[in-house]
Amino acid sequence: KNQVEQSPQSLIILEGKNCTLQCNYTVSPFSNLRWYKQDTGRGPVSLTIMTFSENTKSNGRYTATLDADTKQSSLHITASQLSDSASYICVVSDYTGNTPLVFGKGTRLSVIA
Amino acid sequence: GAGVSQSPRYKVAKRGQDVALRCDPISGHVSLFWYQQALGQGPEFLTYFQNEAQLDKSGLPSDRFFAERPEGSVSTLKIQRTQQEDSAVYLCASLRGSEETQYFGPGTRLLVL
């Protein structure tokens, strides 16, 4: 069964610190991997999307990495801000099309002052 | 419009009541998706439309769930004879034909008492 596992389940860090979130997947064949940020009470918002040939992609203070051989991805957040507090969801597609996507359960990040 | 909109934002229903959830996708977006998100979980795929055609409904949990998009724009997710286990956030997402990024709405939070 195609699965996406994320760790840690939750994380608390001090403002200004860096953190790294992990995503392991068993989805095959692999098409692309996305990281979404979901604020409480809102829909997910796309941060990055990477295909098989991409190892890293940045979006401001967010940097995602992908190792398609080991089926692992990470999302690194630099110089965290209070507004980074949210759930970060890893999503993997096994088609070049749009459906279905396999969602991880997310990592709940809390940034505190 | 600026983004995907959903209504109502919150819905409280008595067990056994029928509910209808509405999604207005971004204008011109061909693909539309419905997801169910339980508390603390990632979104789970329900169904997918391309224009007015429902191409995948494999995620609908029972025959009490029905979705339609008759004119290829607005979509309605209907849940008949609601049960307590239907309580969740129902997310809608749309995507332009050639893009890989799904744009999510804010969701409808359904509580069945």
GROMACS .gro file of C-alpha atoms in nm:
model
  226
    1LYS     CA    1   0.000   0.000   0.000
    2ASN     CA    2   0.130   0.345  -0.087
    3GLN     CA    3   0.217   0.530   0.230
    4VAL     CA    4   0.373   0.856   0.341
    5GLU     CA    5   0.520   0.870   0.692
    6GLN     CA    6   0.624   1.195   0.855
    7SER     CA    7   0.833   1.264   1.161
    8PRO     CA    8   0.830   1.403   1.414
    9GLN     CA    9   0.458   1.412   1.478
   10SER     CA   10   0.500   1.744   1.656
   11LEU     CA   11   0.784   1.983   1.728
   12ILE     CA   12   0.833   2.292   1.943
   13ILE     CA   13   1.123   2.527   1.872
   14LEU     CA   14   1.234   2.873   1.978
   15GLU     CA   15   1.193   3.164   1.741
   16GLY     CA   16   1.502   3.211   1.527
   17LYS     CA   17   1.610   2.848   1.543
   18ASN     CA   18   1.630   2.610   1.247
   19CYS     CA   19   1.446   2.281   1.218
   20THR     CA   20   1.415   1.987   0.982
   21LEU     CA   21   1.105   1.780   0.916
   22GLN     CA   22   1.125   1.432   0.766
   23CYS     CA   23   0.913   1.244   0.516
   24ASN     CA   24   0.953   0.881   0.409
   25TYR     CA   25   0.736   0.729   0.141
   26THR     CA   26   0.667   0.396  -0.023
   27VAL     CA   27   0.468   0.536  -0.316
   28SER     CA   28   0.572   0.374  -0.640
   29PRO     CA   29   0.609   0.458  -0.919
   30PHE     CA   30   0.706   0.804  -0.804
   31SER     CA   31   0.601   1.116  -0.989
   32ASN     CA   32   0.651   1.411  -0.758
   33LEU     CA   33   0.668   1.512  -0.394
   34ARG     CA   34   0.515   1.826  -0.247
   35TRP     CA   35   0.535   2.000   0.085
   36TYR     CA   36   0.233   2.196   0.203
   37LYS     CA   37   0.188   2.432   0.496
   38GLN     CA   38  -0.149   2.425   0.666
   39ASP     CA   39  -0.235   2.696   0.916
   40THR     CA   40  -0.501   2.611   1.173
   41GLY     CA   41  -0.847   2.642   1.022
   42ARG     CA   42  -0.719   2.693   0.670
   43GLY     CA   43  -0.656   2.481   0.365
   44PRO     CA   44  -0.303   2.361   0.278
   45VAL     CA   45  -0.081   2.596   0.080
   46SER     CA   46   0.190   2.462  -0.149
   47LEU     CA   47   0.551   2.534  -0.050
   48THR     CA   48   0.754   2.323  -0.291
   49ILE     CA   49   0.712   2.054  -0.550
   50MET     CA   50   0.993   1.827  -0.668
   51THR     CA   51   1.011   1.569  -0.941
   52PHE     CA   52   1.232   1.262  -0.958
   53SER     CA   53   1.529   1.449  -1.103
   54GLU     CA   54   1.535   1.728  -0.845
   55ASN     CA   55   1.738   1.698  -0.525
   56THR     CA   56   1.662   2.028  -0.364
   57LYS     CA   57   1.426   2.320  -0.400
   58SER     CA   58   1.400   2.638  -0.198
   59ASN     CA   59   1.117   2.878  -0.128
   60GLY     CA   60   1.242   3.160   0.090
   61ARG     CA   61   1.340   3.020   0.427
   62TYR     CA   62   1.205   2.678   0.331
   63THR     CA   63   1.436   2.426   0.162
   64ALA     CA   64   1.315   2.083   0.060
   65THR     CA   65   1.543   1.794  -0.031
   66LEU     CA   66   1.460   1.470  -0.205
   67ASP     CA   67   1.645   1.139  -0.224
   68ALA     CA   68   1.444   0.930  -0.466
   69ASP     CA   69   1.671   0.628  -0.412
   70THR     CA   70   1.602   0.605  -0.040
   71LYS     CA   71   1.252   0.754  -0.082
   72GLN     CA   72   1.315   1.025   0.172
   73SER     CA   73   1.251   1.395   0.176
   74SER     CA   74   1.314   1.667   0.428
   75LEU     CA   75   1.190   2.021   0.476
   76HIS     CA   76   1.437   2.256   0.643
   77ILE     CA   77   1.314   2.580   0.792
   78THR     CA   78   1.577   2.846   0.857
   79ALA     CA   79   1.554   3.122   1.114
   80SER     CA   80   1.204   3.025   1.222
   81GLN     CA   81   0.937   3.285   1.283
   82LEU     CA   82   0.623   3.272   1.495
   83SER     CA   83   0.420   3.264   1.174
   84ASP     CA   84   0.583   2.934   1.081
   85SER     CA   85   0.365   2.765   1.343
   86ALA     CA   86   0.149   2.531   1.137
   87SER     CA   87   0.116   2.173   1.017
   88TYR     CA   88   0.355   2.072   0.740
   89ILE     CA   89   0.222   1.800   0.515
   90CYS     CA   90   0.423   1.584   0.276
   91VAL     CA   91   0.232   1.468  -0.031
   92VAL     CA   92   0.347   1.218  -0.291
   93SER     CA   93   0.201   1.150  -0.632
   94ASP     CA   94   0.236   0.821  -0.813
   95TYR     CA   95   0.108   0.955  -1.142
   96THR     CA   96   0.225   1.226  -1.371
   97GLY     CA   97  -0.133   1.339  -1.360
   98ASN     CA   98  -0.325   1.478  -1.072
   99THR     CA   99  -0.478   1.193  -0.880
  100PRO     CA  100  -0.462   1.026  -0.649
  101LEU     CA  101  -0.223   1.198  -0.414
  102VAL     CA  102  -0.101   1.029  -0.098
  103PHE     CA  103  -0.090   1.262   0.202
  104GLY     CA  104   0.117   1.222   0.515
  105LYS     CA  105  -0.043   1.302   0.850
  106GLY     CA  106   0.171   1.610   0.889
  107THR     CA  107   0.415   1.748   1.145
  108ARG     CA  108   0.270   2.004   1.381
  109LEU     CA  109   0.531   2.280   1.432
  110SER     CA  110   0.501   2.533   1.710
  111VAL     CA  111   0.743   2.825   1.716
  112ILE     CA  112   0.756   3.004   2.050
  113ALA     CA  113   0.913   3.333   2.154
  114GLY     CA  114  -1.188   3.507  -0.784
  115ALA     CA  115  -0.876   3.523  -0.575
  116GLY     CA  116  -0.884   3.163  -0.464
  117VAL     CA  117  -1.093   2.857  -0.393
  118SER     CA  118  -1.392   2.932  -0.174
  119GLN     CA  119  -1.607   2.693   0.023
  120SER     CA  120  -1.937   2.731   0.201
  121PRO     CA  121  -2.050   2.703   0.463
  122ARG     CA  122  -1.732   2.734   0.666
  123TYR     CA  123  -1.895   2.556   0.958
  124LYS     CA  124  -2.189   2.318   0.967
  125VAL     CA  125  -2.350   2.146   1.263
  126ALA     CA  126  -2.589   1.867   1.173
  127LYS     CA  127  -2.798   1.625   1.371
  128ARG     CA  128  -2.729   1.261   1.303
  129GLY     CA  129  -2.944   1.147   1.014
  130GLN     CA  130  -2.966   1.491   0.854
  131ASP     CA  131  -2.856   1.550   0.494
  132VAL     CA  132  -2.591   1.819   0.428
  133ALA     CA  133  -2.459   1.987   0.113
  134LEU     CA  134  -2.114   2.144   0.096
  135ARG     CA  135  -2.024   2.384  -0.181
  136CYS     CA  136  -1.694   2.452  -0.354
  137ASP     CA  137  -1.620   2.739  -0.590
  138PRO     CA  138  -1.288   2.664  -0.763
  139ILE     CA  139  -1.057   2.918  -0.915
  140SER     CA  140  -1.204   3.039  -1.243
  141GLY     CA  141  -1.075   2.837  -1.535
  142HIS     CA  142  -0.941   2.550  -1.327
  143VAL     CA  143  -1.026   2.225  -1.497
  144SER     CA  144  -0.963   1.981  -1.213
  145LEU     CA  145  -1.144   1.978  -0.880
  146PHE     CA  146  -1.080   1.753  -0.582
  147TRP     CA  147  -1.260   1.680  -0.257
  148TYR     CA  148  -1.074   1.563   0.053
  149GLN     CA  149  -1.179   1.465   0.403
  150GLN     CA  150  -0.949   1.565   0.689
  151ALA     CA  151  -1.006   1.421   1.034
  152LEU     CA  152  -0.865   1.602   1.336
  153GLY     CA  153  -0.488   1.567   1.351
  154GLN     CA  154  -0.471   1.376   1.025
  155GLY     CA  155  -0.369   1.458   0.670
  156PRO     CA  156  -0.634   1.500   0.403
  157GLU     CA  157  -0.781   1.180   0.256
  158PHE     CA  158  -0.884   1.178  -0.109
  159LEU     CA  159  -1.256   1.148  -0.175
  160THR     CA  160  -1.323   1.225  -0.540
  161TYR     CA  161  -1.193   1.408  -0.847
  162PHE     CA  162  -1.353   1.592  -1.139
  163GLN     CA  163  -1.213   1.702  -1.468
  164ASN     CA  164  -1.458   1.962  -1.592
  165GLU     CA  165  -1.799   1.804  -1.529
  166ALA     CA  166  -1.676   1.446  -1.547
  167GLN     CA  167  -1.622   1.261  -1.222
  168LEU     CA  168  -1.313   1.060  -1.310
  169ASP     CA  169  -1.239   0.904  -0.973
  170LYS     CA  170  -1.472   0.851  -0.679
  171SER     CA  171  -1.281   0.568  -0.519
  172GLY     CA  172  -1.229   0.760  -0.198
  173LEU     CA  173  -1.594   0.816  -0.114
  174PRO     CA  174  -1.643   0.619   0.208
  175SER     CA  175  -1.999   0.505   0.144
  176ASP     CA  176  -2.296   0.546  -0.086
  177ARG     CA  177  -2.418   0.819   0.147
  178PHE     CA  178  -2.157   1.046  -0.011
  179PHE     CA  179  -2.232   1.199  -0.350
  180ALA     CA  180  -2.051   1.471  -0.543
  181GLU     CA  181  -2.141   1.657  -0.856
  182ARG     CA  182  -2.007   1.933  -1.079
  183PRO     CA  183  -2.278   1.967  -1.342
  184GLU     CA  184  -2.140   2.267  -1.533
  185GLY     CA  185  -1.772   2.204  -1.476
  186SER     CA  186  -1.725   2.487  -1.229
  187VAL     CA  187  -1.900   2.484  -0.889
  188SER     CA  188  -1.910   2.149  -0.713
  189THR     CA  189  -2.132   2.017  -0.436
  190LEU     CA  190  -2.051   1.736  -0.196
  191LYS     CA  191  -2.365   1.588  -0.046
  192ILE     CA  192  -2.374   1.361   0.254
  193GLN     CA  193  -2.699   1.183   0.323
  194ARG     CA  194  -2.811   1.055   0.663
  195THR     CA  195  -2.501   1.195   0.833
  196GLN     CA  196  -2.327   0.989   1.100
  197GLN     CA  197  -2.099   1.102   1.379
  198GLU     CA  198  -1.799   0.954   1.199
  199ASP     CA  199  -1.862   1.198   0.913
  200SER     CA  200  -1.744   1.481   1.140
  201ALA     CA  201  -1.434   1.624   0.975
  202VAL     CA  202  -1.307   1.912   0.767
  203TYR     CA  203  -1.398   1.876   0.401
  204LEU     CA  204  -1.141   2.040   0.176
  205CYS     CA  205  -1.183   2.130  -0.188
  206ALA     CA  206  -0.889   2.193  -0.420
  207SER     CA  207  -0.864   2.300  -0.781
  208LEU     CA  208  -0.591   2.285  -1.037
  209ARG     CA  209  -0.543   2.431  -1.381
  210GLY     CA  210  -0.494   2.169  -1.646
  211SER     CA  211  -0.119   2.190  -1.696
  212GLU     CA  212  -0.008   2.296  -1.349
  213GLU     CA  213   0.099   2.066  -1.071
  214THR     CA  214   0.002   2.287  -0.778
  215GLN     CA  215  -0.335   2.228  -0.616
  216TYR     CA  216  -0.494   2.532  -0.460
  217PHE     CA  217  -0.698   2.447  -0.154
  218GLY     CA  218  -1.003   2.618  -0.015
  219PRO     CA  219  -1.038   2.693   0.357
  220GLY     CA  220  -1.252   2.387   0.414
  221THR     CA  221  -1.593   2.322   0.566
  222ARG     CA  222  -1.583   2.198   0.923
  223LEU     CA  223  -1.870   1.953   0.969
  224LEU     CA  224  -1.979   1.843   1.314
  225VAL     CA  225  -2.244   1.574   1.340
  226LEU     CA  226  -2.411   1.548   1.680
   0.00000   0.00000   0.00000
